[in-house]
Structure formats: structure tokens, C-alpha cells
mmCIF file of C-alpha atoms in Angstrom:
data_model
loop_
_atom_site.group_PDB
_atom_site.id
_atom_site.type_symbol
_atom_site.label_atom_id
_atom_site.label_comp_id
_atom_site.label_asym_id
_atom_site.label_seq_id
_atom_site.Cartn_x
_atom_site.Cartn_y
_atom_site.Cartn_z
ATOM 1 C CA MET A 1 -0.522 -17.138 -43.087
ATOM 2 C CA THR A 2 -3.324 -18.616 -41.630
ATOM 3 C CA ALA A 3 -6.730 -17.044 -40.706
ATOM 4 C CA ALA A 4 -5.893 -16.934 -37.210
ATOM 5 C CA LEU A 5 -8.529 -14.001 -36.517
ATOM 6 C CA PHE A 6 -11.253 -16.694 -37.035
ATOM 7 C CA THR A 7 -10.050 -19.427 -34.801
ATOM 8 C CA PRO A 8 -12.094 -20.067 -31.725
ATOM 9 C CA LEU A 9 -10.259 -18.992 -28.293
ATOM 10 C CA THR A 10 -10.958 -20.028 -24.446
ATOM 11 C CA LEU A 11 -10.899 -17.400 -22.253
ATOM 12 C CA GLY A 12 -11.095 -18.275 -18.720
ATOM 13 C CA LYS A 13 -14.262 -20.441 -18.634
ATOM 14 C CA LEU A 14 -15.553 -18.737 -21.944
ATOM 15 C CA GLN A 15 -15.416 -20.011 -25.378
ATOM 16 C CA LEU A 16 -15.033 -17.294 -28.167
ATOM 17 C CA ARG A 17 -16.260 -18.362 -31.435
ATOM 18 C CA ASN A 18 -13.334 -16.191 -33.100
ATOM 19 C CA ARG A 19 -10.663 -13.628 -31.805
ATOM 20 C CA VAL A 20 -12.356 -10.773 -32.938
ATOM 21 C CA VAL A 21 -12.774 -8.159 -30.246
ATOM 22 C CA MET A 22 -14.921 -5.425 -30.562
ATOM 23 C CA ALA A 23 -13.351 -2.488 -28.647
ATOM 24 C CA PRO A 24 -14.677 -0.459 -26.110
ATOM 25 C CA MET A 25 -15.995 3.056 -27.555
ATOM 26 C CA THR A 26 -17.861 5.846 -25.872
ATOM 27 C CA ARG A 27 -20.945 6.313 -27.671
ATOM 28 C CA SER A 28 -22.935 8.696 -25.673
ATOM 29 C CA ARG A 29 -26.412 7.303 -25.985
ATOM 30 C CA ALA A 30 -27.534 6.660 -22.559
ATOM 31 C CA GLU A 31 -29.939 9.339 -21.711
ATOM 32 C CA GLY A 32 -30.131 9.712 -17.845
ATOM 33 C CA ASN A 33 -27.004 7.646 -17.659
ATOM 34 C CA VAL A 34 -29.311 4.642 -18.245
ATOM 35 C CA PRO A 35 -28.880 1.968 -21.069
ATOM 36 C CA ASN A 36 -31.803 1.746 -23.441
ATOM 37 C CA ALA A 37 -33.355 -0.018 -26.313
ATOM 38 C CA LEU A 38 -31.450 1.644 -28.948
ATOM 39 C CA MET A 39 -28.045 0.363 -27.195
ATOM 40 C CA GLU A 40 -29.492 -3.035 -26.755
ATOM 41 C CA LYS A 41 -30.039 -3.266 -30.282
ATOM 42 C CA TYR A 42 -26.470 -1.860 -31.321
ATOM 43 C CA TYR A 43 -24.401 -4.585 -29.145
ATOM 44 C CA ARG A 44 -26.681 -7.229 -30.698
ATOM 45 C CA GLN A 45 -26.015 -5.986 -34.048
ATOM 46 C CA ARG A 46 -22.230 -6.859 -33.245
ATOM 47 C CA ALA A 47 -22.663 -9.681 -31.622
ATOM 48 C CA ASP A 48 -20.569 -11.879 -34.130
ATOM 49 C CA ALA A 49 -17.610 -10.413 -32.179
ATOM 50 C CA GLY A 50 -15.687 -13.326 -30.519
ATOM 51 C CA LEU A 51 -15.791 -10.830 -27.511
ATOM 52 C CA ILE A 52 -17.698 -7.450 -27.124
ATOM 53 C CA ILE A 53 -16.190 -4.865 -24.783
ATOM 54 C CA THR A 54 -18.639 -2.001 -23.866
ATOM 55 C CA GLU A 55 -18.113 1.741 -23.936
ATOM 56 C CA GLY A 56 -16.743 3.080 -20.623
ATOM 57 C CA VAL A 57 -19.441 2.622 -17.869
ATOM 58 C CA SER A 58 -19.276 4.397 -14.877
ATOM 59 C CA PRO A 59 -18.952 2.445 -11.410
ATOM 60 C CA SER A 60 -19.995 5.719 -9.419
ATOM 61 C CA PRO A 61 -21.976 8.884 -9.822
ATOM 62 C CA ASN A 62 -18.486 10.747 -9.467
ATOM 63 C CA GLY A 63 -17.248 8.831 -12.469
ATOM 64 C CA LEU A 64 -19.635 10.388 -15.360
ATOM 65 C CA GLY A 65 -17.478 12.601 -16.487
ATOM 66 C CA TYR A 66 -19.116 12.805 -20.022
ATOM 67 C CA ALA A 67 -22.356 13.564 -21.379
ATOM 68 C CA ARG A 68 -24.887 10.413 -21.765
ATOM 69 C CA ILE A 69 -22.405 7.840 -20.901
ATOM 70 C CA PRO A 70 -24.130 5.012 -18.574
ATOM 71 C CA GLY A 71 -23.789 3.752 -15.317
ATOM 72 C CA LEU A 72 -23.806 0.705 -13.034
ATOM 73 C CA PHE A 73 -24.467 1.708 -9.551
ATOM 74 C CA SER A 74 -28.009 2.003 -9.560
ATOM 75 C CA ASP A 75 -30.909 -0.759 -9.747
ATOM 76 C CA ALA A 76 -32.402 0.742 -12.950
ATOM 77 C CA GLN A 77 -28.789 0.847 -14.800
ATOM 78 C CA VAL A 78 -28.796 -3.380 -13.640
ATOM 79 C CA GLU A 79 -32.005 -3.771 -15.068
ATOM 80 C CA ALA A 80 -31.330 -2.037 -18.342
ATOM 81 C CA TRP A 81 -27.855 -3.540 -18.818
ATOM 82 C CA ARG A 82 -29.541 -6.883 -18.333
ATOM 83 C CA GLN A 83 -31.451 -6.386 -21.704
ATOM 84 C CA VAL A 84 -28.488 -5.445 -23.493
ATOM 85 C CA THR A 85 -26.741 -8.491 -22.281
ATOM 86 C CA ALA A 86 -29.799 -10.890 -23.160
ATOM 87 C CA GLY A 87 -29.821 -9.456 -26.625
ATOM 88 C CA VAL A 88 -26.146 -10.226 -27.297
ATOM 89 C CA HIS A 89 -26.285 -13.608 -25.441
ATOM 90 C CA GLU A 90 -29.515 -14.650 -27.604
ATOM 91 C CA GLU A 91 -27.517 -13.606 -30.659
ATOM 92 C CA GLY A 92 -24.575 -16.180 -29.310
ATOM 93 C CA GLY A 93 -22.275 -13.448 -28.445
ATOM 94 C CA LYS A 94 -19.966 -12.814 -25.433
ATOM 95 C CA ILE A 95 -19.926 -9.104 -23.243
ATOM 96 C CA PHE A 96 -17.718 -7.800 -21.043
ATOM 97 C CA VAL A 97 -18.342 -4.329 -19.572
ATOM 98 C CA GLN A 98 -15.331 -1.754 -19.150
ATOM 99 C CA LEU A 99 -15.543 0.060 -15.721
ATOM 100 C CA MET A 100 -14.348 3.226 -16.351
ATOM 101 C CA HIS A 101 -14.123 6.294 -13.561
ATOM 102 C CA ALA A 102 -13.731 9.587 -15.547
ATOM 103 C CA GLY A 103 -11.839 10.791 -12.869
ATOM 104 C CA ARG A 104 -10.508 14.534 -13.825
ATOM 105 C CA VAL A 105 -11.984 14.274 -17.200
ATOM 106 C CA ALA A 106 -15.052 15.777 -16.644
ATOM 107 C CA HIS A 107 -17.381 18.822 -15.702
ATOM 108 C CA PRO A 108 -19.704 19.889 -12.789
ATOM 109 C CA ASP A 109 -22.422 19.894 -15.536
ATOM 110 C CA ASN A 110 -22.147 16.445 -16.484
ATOM 111 C CA LEU A 111 -22.457 15.148 -13.073
ATOM 112 C CA PRO A 112 -25.611 14.012 -10.941
ATOM 113 C CA SER A 113 -26.299 16.183 -8.003
ATOM 114 C CA GLY A 114 -24.258 15.510 -5.100
ATOM 115 C CA ALA A 115 -21.455 14.103 -7.065
ATOM 116 C CA ARG A 116 -17.886 15.509 -7.336
ATOM 117 C CA MET A 117 -14.537 15.562 -9.657
ATOM 118 C CA LEU A 118 -12.091 13.476 -7.972
ATOM 119 C CA ALA A 119 -8.490 13.024 -8.962
ATOM 120 C CA PRO A 120 -5.054 11.792 -7.361
ATOM 121 C CA SER A 121 -4.080 15.493 -7.207
ATOM 122 C CA ALA A 122 -5.639 18.676 -7.867
ATOM 123 C CA ILE A 123 -4.504 18.998 -11.448
ATOM 124 C CA ALA A 124 -6.961 19.884 -14.207
ATOM 125 C CA ALA A 125 -7.168 18.061 -17.418
ATOM 126 C CA PRO A 126 -5.993 20.302 -20.560
ATOM 127 C CA GLY A 127 -8.757 21.173 -22.925
ATOM 128 C CA GLU A 128 -12.380 21.412 -23.127
ATOM 129 C CA ILE A 129 -15.564 18.826 -22.434
ATOM 130 C CA TRP A 130 -18.775 18.661 -23.945
ATOM 131 C CA THR A 131 -21.830 19.378 -21.848
ATOM 132 C CA ASP A 132 -25.425 19.374 -23.158
ATOM 133 C CA SER A 133 -26.495 22.458 -21.163
ATOM 134 C CA LYS A 134 -23.668 24.894 -22.131
ATOM 135 C CA GLY A 135 -21.646 23.621 -24.895
ATOM 136 C CA GLN A 136 -17.511 23.234 -24.600
ATOM 137 C CA GLN A 137 -16.589 23.770 -21.514
ATOM 138 C CA LEU A 138 -12.804 23.751 -19.769
ATOM 139 C CA MET A 139 -12.140 20.911 -17.604
ATOM 140 C CA PRO A 140 -12.203 22.529 -14.002
ATOM 141 C CA VAL A 141 -9.439 21.829 -11.125
ATOM 142 C CA PRO A 142 -10.599 18.381 -9.502
ATOM 143 C CA ALA A 143 -10.835 17.651 -5.872
ATOM 144 C CA GLU A 144 -7.703 15.716 -4.628
ATOM 145 C CA MET A 145 -8.934 12.538 -3.478
ATOM 146 C CA SER A 146 -8.492 11.899 0.313
ATOM 147 C CA GLU A 147 -7.700 8.159 1.806
ATOM 148 C CA GLU A 148 -11.435 8.045 2.680
ATOM 149 C CA ALA A 149 -12.464 8.874 -1.049
ATOM 150 C CA ILE A 150 -9.880 6.669 -2.599
ATOM 151 C CA ALA A 151 -11.276 3.655 -0.435
ATOM 152 C CA GLN A 152 -14.789 4.650 -1.298
ATOM 153 C CA SER A 153 -13.929 4.417 -4.993
ATOM 154 C CA ILE A 154 -12.260 0.916 -5.015
ATOM 155 C CA ALA A 155 -15.176 -0.007 -3.248
ATOM 156 C CA GLU A 156 -17.244 1.361 -5.854
ATOM 157 C CA PHE A 157 -15.126 -0.438 -8.618
ATOM 158 C CA ALA A 158 -16.123 -3.696 -6.466
ATOM 159 C CA SER A 159 -19.594 -3.332 -6.093
ATOM 160 C CA ALA A 160 -20.115 -2.037 -9.982
ATOM 161 C CA ALA A 161 -18.193 -5.507 -10.977
ATOM 162 C CA GLN A 162 -21.055 -7.514 -8.967
ATOM 163 C CA ASN A 163 -23.652 -5.451 -10.290
ATOM 164 C CA ALA A 164 -22.241 -6.459 -13.706
ATOM 165 C CA ILE A 165 -22.441 -9.905 -13.029
ATOM 166 C CA ASP A 166 -26.214 -9.420 -11.723
ATOM 167 C CA ALA A 167 -26.848 -7.712 -15.172
ATOM 168 C CA GLY A 168 -25.638 -11.037 -17.286
ATOM 169 C CA PHE A 169 -22.073 -9.832 -18.232
ATOM 170 C CA ASP A 170 -19.500 -12.701 -18.930
ATOM 171 C CA GLY A 171 -16.826 -10.346 -17.282
ATOM 172 C CA VAL A 172 -15.177 -6.872 -16.414
ATOM 173 C CA GLU A 173 -12.610 -5.054 -18.070
ATOM 174 C CA LEU A 174 -11.043 -2.417 -15.677
ATOM 175 C CA HIS A 175 -10.341 0.490 -17.871
ATOM 176 C CA GLY A 176 -6.602 1.955 -16.910
ATOM 177 C CA ALA A 177 -5.978 3.407 -19.872
ATOM 178 C CA ASN A 178 -6.457 6.897 -21.983
ATOM 179 C CA GLY A 179 -6.178 9.244 -19.201
ATOM 180 C CA TYR A 180 -8.853 8.106 -16.919
ATOM 181 C CA LEU A 181 -8.682 7.693 -13.179
ATOM 182 C CA ILE A 182 -6.569 4.479 -12.903
ATOM 183 C CA ASP A 183 -4.564 5.735 -15.419
ATOM 184 C CA GLN A 184 -4.194 9.354 -13.834
ATOM 185 C CA PHE A 185 -2.555 7.374 -10.715
ATOM 186 C CA LEU A 186 -0.392 5.531 -13.115
ATOM 187 C CA ASN A 187 0.577 8.844 -14.513
ATOM 188 C CA THR A 188 2.874 11.885 -13.033
ATOM 189 C CA ALA A 189 1.077 14.309 -15.143
ATOM 190 C CA ALA A 190 -1.621 13.649 -13.182
ATOM 191 C CA ASN A 191 -0.361 12.319 -9.948
ATOM 192 C CA GLN A 192 1.829 14.383 -7.958
ATOM 193 C CA ARG A 193 1.002 12.883 -4.210
ATOM 194 C CA SER A 194 3.645 12.459 -2.101
ATOM 195 C CA ASP A 195 1.885 9.796 0.017
ATOM 196 C CA ARG A 196 1.648 5.873 -0.246
ATOM 197 C CA TRP A 197 -0.821 6.521 -3.426
ATOM 198 C CA GLY A 198 2.061 8.865 -5.546
ATOM 199 C CA GLY A 199 5.781 8.923 -6.264
ATOM 200 C CA SER A 200 7.473 5.861 -6.601
ATOM 201 C CA ILE A 201 6.538 3.095 -8.871
ATOM 202 C CA GLU A 202 5.450 0.742 -6.154
ATOM 203 C CA ASN A 203 2.973 3.633 -5.010
ATOM 204 C CA ARG A 204 1.695 4.786 -8.282
ATOM 205 C CA ILE A 205 0.486 1.223 -9.246
ATOM 206 C CA ARG A 206 -1.479 1.053 -5.882
ATOM 207 C CA PHE A 207 -4.629 2.451 -6.918
ATOM 208 C CA ALA A 208 -4.571 0.019 -10.053
ATOM 209 C CA VAL A 209 -3.483 -3.149 -8.053
ATOM 210 C CA GLU A 210 -6.501 -2.406 -5.351
ATOM 211 C CA VAL A 211 -9.084 -1.997 -7.727
ATOM 212 C CA ALA A 212 -8.144 -5.073 -9.591
ATOM 213 C CA ARG A 213 -7.602 -7.007 -6.249
ATOM 214 C CA ALA A 214 -10.872 -5.942 -4.920
ATOM 215 C CA VAL A 215 -12.923 -6.838 -7.978
ATOM 216 C CA ALA A 216 -11.094 -10.165 -8.678
ATOM 217 C CA ALA A 217 -12.296 -10.809 -4.875
ATOM 218 C CA LYS A 218 -15.710 -10.034 -5.426
ATOM 219 C CA ILE A 219 -16.387 -11.966 -9.094
ATOM 220 C CA GLY A 220 -13.179 -13.611 -9.709
ATOM 221 C CA GLY A 221 -9.988 -13.012 -11.647
ATOM 222 C CA GLU A 222 -11.188 -15.371 -14.236
ATOM 223 C CA ARG A 223 -13.809 -12.550 -15.593
ATOM 224 C CA VAL A 224 -11.470 -9.636 -15.091
ATOM 225 C CA GLY A 225 -9.227 -8.066 -17.403
ATOM 226 C CA MET A 226 -7.578 -4.590 -17.648
ATOM 227 C CA ARG A 227 -6.857 -1.937 -20.554
ATOM 228 C CA ILE A 228 -3.671 -0.236 -20.234
ATOM 229 C CA SER A 229 -2.047 2.386 -22.428
ATOM 230 C CA PRO A 230 1.940 2.851 -22.215
ATOM 231 C CA TYR A 231 3.098 5.925 -23.764
ATOM 232 C CA GLY A 232 -0.541 7.448 -24.283
ATOM 233 C CA VAL A 233 -0.877 10.989 -24.622
ATOM 234 C CA PHE A 234 -5.057 10.890 -24.503
ATOM 235 C CA ASN A 235 -6.265 13.225 -21.918
ATOM 236 C CA GLY A 236 -2.889 15.020 -20.714
ATOM 237 C CA MET A 237 -0.979 11.862 -20.000
ATOM 238 C CA ALA A 238 2.646 12.102 -20.533
ATOM 239 C CA PRO A 239 5.353 9.409 -20.509
ATOM 240 C CA ASP A 240 8.476 9.476 -17.853
ATOM 241 C CA ALA A 241 11.587 7.582 -17.500
ATOM 242 C CA ASP A 242 10.082 4.885 -15.019
ATOM 243 C CA MET A 243 7.324 4.306 -17.504
ATOM 244 C CA GLU A 244 8.721 1.012 -19.020
ATOM 245 C CA ALA A 245 9.575 -0.476 -15.523
ATOM 246 C CA MET A 246 6.266 0.630 -14.061
ATOM 247 C CA TYR A 247 4.133 -1.224 -16.889
ATOM 248 C CA GLU A 248 6.458 -4.115 -16.153
ATOM 249 C CA ARG A 249 5.592 -4.351 -12.505
ATOM 250 C CA LEU A 250 2.143 -3.465 -12.807
ATOM 251 C CA ILE A 251 1.458 -6.278 -15.155
ATOM 252 C CA ASP A 252 3.126 -8.962 -12.997
ATOM 253 C CA GLU A 253 1.099 -7.599 -9.846
ATOM 254 C CA LEU A 254 -2.254 -8.305 -12.221
ATOM 255 C CA SER A 255 -0.836 -11.641 -12.931
ATOM 256 C CA GLY A 256 -0.330 -12.630 -9.673
ATOM 257 C CA ILE A 257 -3.831 -11.433 -8.813
ATOM 258 C CA GLY A 258 -5.139 -14.025 -11.715
ATOM 259 C CA LEU A 259 -6.504 -11.414 -14.246
ATOM 260 C CA ILE A 260 -7.787 -13.219 -17.413
ATOM 261 C CA TYR A 261 -6.556 -10.320 -19.740
ATOM 262 C CA ILE A 262 -4.384 -7.611 -20.360
ATOM 263 C CA HIS A 263 -5.549 -5.323 -23.186
ATOM 264 C CA MET A 264 -2.678 -3.196 -24.485
ATOM 265 C CA VAL A 265 -3.662 -0.209 -26.228
ATOM 266 C CA ASP A 266 -1.125 1.585 -29.038
ATOM 267 C CA HIS A 267 -2.553 4.737 -30.328
ATOM 268 C CA SER A 268 0.339 5.353 -32.648
ATOM 269 C CA SER A 269 -1.554 4.763 -35.405
ATOM 270 C CA MET A 270 -3.547 8.114 -34.114
ATOM 271 C CA GLY A 271 -0.561 9.968 -33.640
ATOM 272 C CA ALA A 272 0.717 9.128 -29.973
ATOM 273 C CA PRO A 273 4.287 7.658 -29.131
ATOM 274 C CA GLU A 274 4.603 4.325 -30.610
ATOM 275 C CA VAL A 275 4.763 1.228 -27.772
ATOM 276 C CA SER A 276 7.550 -0.679 -29.205
ATOM 277 C CA PRO A 277 7.446 -4.521 -29.589
ATOM 278 C CA VAL A 278 10.200 -4.756 -27.231
ATOM 279 C CA VAL A 279 8.139 -3.108 -24.653
ATOM 280 C CA LYS A 280 5.203 -5.089 -25.523
ATOM 281 C CA ALA A 281 7.243 -8.287 -25.181
ATOM 282 C CA LYS A 282 8.771 -7.348 -21.779
ATOM 283 C CA ALA A 283 5.033 -6.016 -20.545
ATOM 284 C CA ARG A 284 3.628 -9.583 -21.744
ATOM 285 C CA ALA A 285 6.409 -12.002 -20.479
ATOM 286 C CA PRO A 286 5.268 -12.153 -16.729
ATOM 287 C CA PHE A 287 1.681 -12.524 -17.467
ATOM 288 C CA ARG A 288 0.028 -15.685 -17.614
ATOM 289 C CA GLY A 289 -3.750 -14.811 -18.932
ATOM 290 C CA ARG A 290 -4.481 -13.660 -22.502
ATOM 291 C CA TYR A 291 -3.581 -10.651 -24.298
ATOM 292 C CA ILE A 292 -5.592 -8.314 -26.595
ATOM 293 C CA LEU A 293 -3.684 -6.332 -29.075
ATOM 294 C CA SER A 294 -5.537 -3.061 -30.171
ATOM 295 C CA GLY A 295 -4.805 0.075 -32.261
ATOM 296 C CA GLY A 296 -5.261 0.314 -35.796
ATOM 297 C CA TYR A 297 -5.488 -2.873 -37.094
ATOM 298 C CA ASP A 298 -6.535 -4.148 -40.176
ATOM 299 C CA LEU A 299 -7.125 -7.965 -41.391
ATOM 300 C CA THR A 300 -3.273 -8.851 -42.917
ATOM 301 C CA ARG A 301 -1.633 -6.958 -39.950
ATOM 302 C CA ALA A 302 -3.914 -8.915 -36.972
ATOM 303 C CA ASN A 303 -3.446 -12.253 -38.437
ATOM 304 C CA ALA A 304 0.610 -11.511 -38.752
ATOM 305 C CA ASP A 305 0.605 -10.522 -35.283
ATOM 306 C CA LEU A 306 -1.543 -13.675 -33.892
ATOM 307 C CA ASP A 307 0.458 -15.950 -35.852
ATOM 308 C CA ALA A 308 3.998 -14.299 -34.791
ATOM 309 C CA GLY A 309 2.555 -15.034 -30.997
ATOM 310 C CA CYS A 310 2.236 -11.153 -30.462
ATOM 311 C CA GLY A 311 -1.291 -11.646 -28.998
ATOM 312 C CA ASP A 312 -4.246 -13.909 -28.499
ATOM 313 C CA LEU A 313 -6.811 -11.392 -29.630
ATOM 314 C CA VAL A 314 -7.294 -8.313 -31.547
ATOM 315 C CA ALA A 315 -9.852 -5.707 -30.954
ATOM 316 C CA PHE A 316 -11.058 -3.400 -33.668
ATOM 317 C CA GLY A 317 -12.923 0.170 -32.707
ATOM 318 C CA ARG A 318 -14.273 2.411 -35.251
ATOM 319 C CA MET A 319 -14.579 0.027 -38.214
ATOM 320 C CA PHE A 320 -17.059 -1.495 -35.953
ATOM 321 C CA ILE A 321 -19.101 1.666 -35.878
ATOM 322 C CA SER A 322 -19.722 1.718 -39.284
ATOM 323 C CA ASN A 323 -19.712 -2.131 -39.766
ATOM 324 C CA PRO A 324 -22.013 -4.336 -37.639
ATOM 325 C CA ASP A 325 -21.153 -7.066 -39.617
ATOM 326 C CA LEU A 326 -17.257 -6.595 -39.539
ATOM 327 C CA VAL A 327 -16.490 -10.325 -38.471
ATOM 328 C CA ALA A 328 -18.289 -11.019 -42.099
ATOM 329 C CA LYS A 329 -16.789 -8.714 -44.007
ATOM 330 C CA LEU A 330 -13.243 -9.478 -42.825
ATOM 331 C CA GLN A 331 -13.797 -12.898 -43.787
ATOM 332 C CA SER A 332 -15.340 -12.393 -47.093
ATOM 333 C CA GLY A 333 -13.129 -9.191 -48.032
ATOM 334 C CA ALA A 334 -15.770 -7.159 -48.388
ATOM 335 C CA ALA A 335 -15.616 -3.465 -48.718
ATOM 336 C CA LEU A 336 -15.932 -1.749 -45.382
ATOM 337 C CA THR A 337 -18.289 1.124 -44.712
ATOM 338 C CA GLN A 338 -16.425 4.365 -43.505
ATOM 339 C CA PRO A 339 -17.497 5.619 -40.532
ATOM 340 C CA ASP A 340 -19.568 9.145 -39.895
ATOM 341 C CA PHE A 341 -17.006 10.955 -37.266
ATOM 342 C CA ALA A 342 -19.720 13.740 -37.016
ATOM 343 C CA THR A 343 -22.462 11.304 -35.218
ATOM 344 C CA PHE A 344 -20.012 9.427 -32.805
ATOM 345 C CA TYR A 345 -21.316 11.146 -29.617
ATOM 346 C CA THR A 346 -24.732 12.654 -30.573
ATOM 347 C CA PRO A 347 -27.997 11.298 -29.499
ATOM 348 C CA GLY A 348 -29.991 8.941 -31.529
ATOM 349 C CA GLU A 349 -29.893 6.401 -33.875
ATOM 350 C CA LYS A 350 -27.975 8.177 -36.451
ATOM 351 C CA GLY A 351 -24.595 7.050 -36.950
ATOM 352 C CA TYR A 352 -25.292 4.396 -34.603
ATOM 353 C CA THR A 353 -27.613 1.625 -35.290
ATOM 354 C CA ASP A 354 -28.405 2.591 -38.792
ATOM 355 C CA TYR A 355 -25.501 1.480 -40.713
#
């Protein structure tokens, strides 16, 4: 077996020093939804990754579903992110921003004045969500998006992508996984529309495709990837009989638009249904860009899958939280520090920059 994980890779116009990806992870440290010095330190500490993908960053006030998540729609946010990207680049790293509109996974108490909870259909997400003002709250029923709201949301993704480039990011990942807005349109558990945005495979992938097309037109497809989660059950998603065919069609469309990578999430290590190797292979076949593997990887499995040609890069999540020097530890075989789950989403440096 080669040490494939630590070999360089070309991603579009970028030269990555290794194939280790820091996976996007919500950390809820952006007070007032604006990045800060603590966040700059956090990402700078982990810049040895071949590619960092940030936590989910909202392209719109409407998309700020969780407490203390950052946005990328105001001048203040752009300027603050500029400090983060500069820190990562000073350490020789590369960083994409993940644009995540939470859609129905939200609560009004987490949204700024004038923002609205929007989703494909007026169906509440199951479960509760944390609010700083009232603690745990049930997620309410969102407003069903009108044609005008859909068009506005697509435009917001494109505008946020341009803001990302202005802020110094090397590219953008569109979050089409884990039950957030793009995934909500893909999944019949959240999308029960009967117009051109729901029902058939072609209609359900339309929002994802139109967002990708608008963002690629704005900043170039070689700077855009998308994260997807077939068979994911997070935030109330549920597989259906057309799931495999839908993702094949979606990935074919994304390839035609010229996206640089697909980031495939397999949450079977966390209890979700497994995305079978056959599905992964069929999904990858029509795609001409790079392929990021994700889901419970360790060094041995990462190198094995890279050697087998299953993907081009491997994303690591929780271990990056508690091991800022994860790349060096993986290379040397040093023991990994286990993360403190109680501090994943709490304000401040504890469990964030103090490992």
C-alpha cells in the first residue's frame, strides 16, 4: 500500500500538498453571525490539510438556522472572513467555504429581524433545535417557497459565492447534503411540491442544478464543488425508490456544468444506511471532476480506498476538532486526542482552539 493520502494533488487550478480534507463542521463560534479572531486561529491551526472546507456558512439571513453560525452576505462578514483566509494562506493552506442554507432546519429565534424560515414545502423538520434565548425548541413549520423566493435564494447563493472570492476563499462547496435546503428539494420527505420544483427526478434536482449553474457562472466551475448524502437520514431525510437514479442524474448535470468536485457523505459509521460501493461507483462514473470520500475514515481505510481508485481525496471530521496537527499525527502514527463532545457547539475557545 502506498501513502497515497500524503501525495500532492491538482484540484482545478490549485496545487494541494496532500489529499487530506478537513470536513465541514458546524462549530457555532460566530457571535452575531460574523467570523472572529478565534475562528481565524482555529482554521489557521489546521492549515496543514490539503484542503480545508469551512463550517456551513449561510448565503442569506434566511439561511441562518442554527445559533451562532456565520454568514457571507454582508460587508462585515466578507471583511471578517478575509482575515480567516489570509491566516490559512499564510500557513500554506487552501480553503473553500461551504455555503449552507439551513431551510427548514431552523427556528425564528436564531434568525435576524426580517428573516423567514423557508423550505420547499410547509413541513416541519423533526426534533428540536438549540436557541440561545430559550434553549431547546421544536422546529416550527416553515413557509413554502414561492417562485420568487426560489429565484431569490438561487441569486443569494451566487452573490455569496462572489463574496467568498472577494474574501479570499479558494472556492466554494455547495451543501447539498444532510437535510439542508438543497437536500430538502432533493428529498421527498421535505419536498412534496407538485410544480416544476417537485415530484419527478428532473424537478427535484432542479434547485440543486440551478444553484450550481448560477454559482459556476459567477465564479467558474473550477472553483465549485457540491456535497451530497445519498441515503442520509439526518434532519428527517429518507431514501425513496428513485434515490439512486436521482443522484446519477444530478451528478451527470453537475459534471456538465463543470463542477470541480463531488463530496460524497457516507454516514453509515454513524448509524445511517450504508451508501453501497455500487451506488458510489455509479454516481462517480459520469463525473469528470474530483471525488472526495467522507465518513468514518482512518488512515488504513483512506489509503486503501485511494489506492483502489474509489476517490481522489478523503475528508476527516471529528478528529480534526481535537487534533489540529492531524496530518502530522497520521503521518507519524502518533496517538490521536479524542474530542470533547460537550464543547462541539459552545461559545469560546474551550474545545475549539485549546487542543
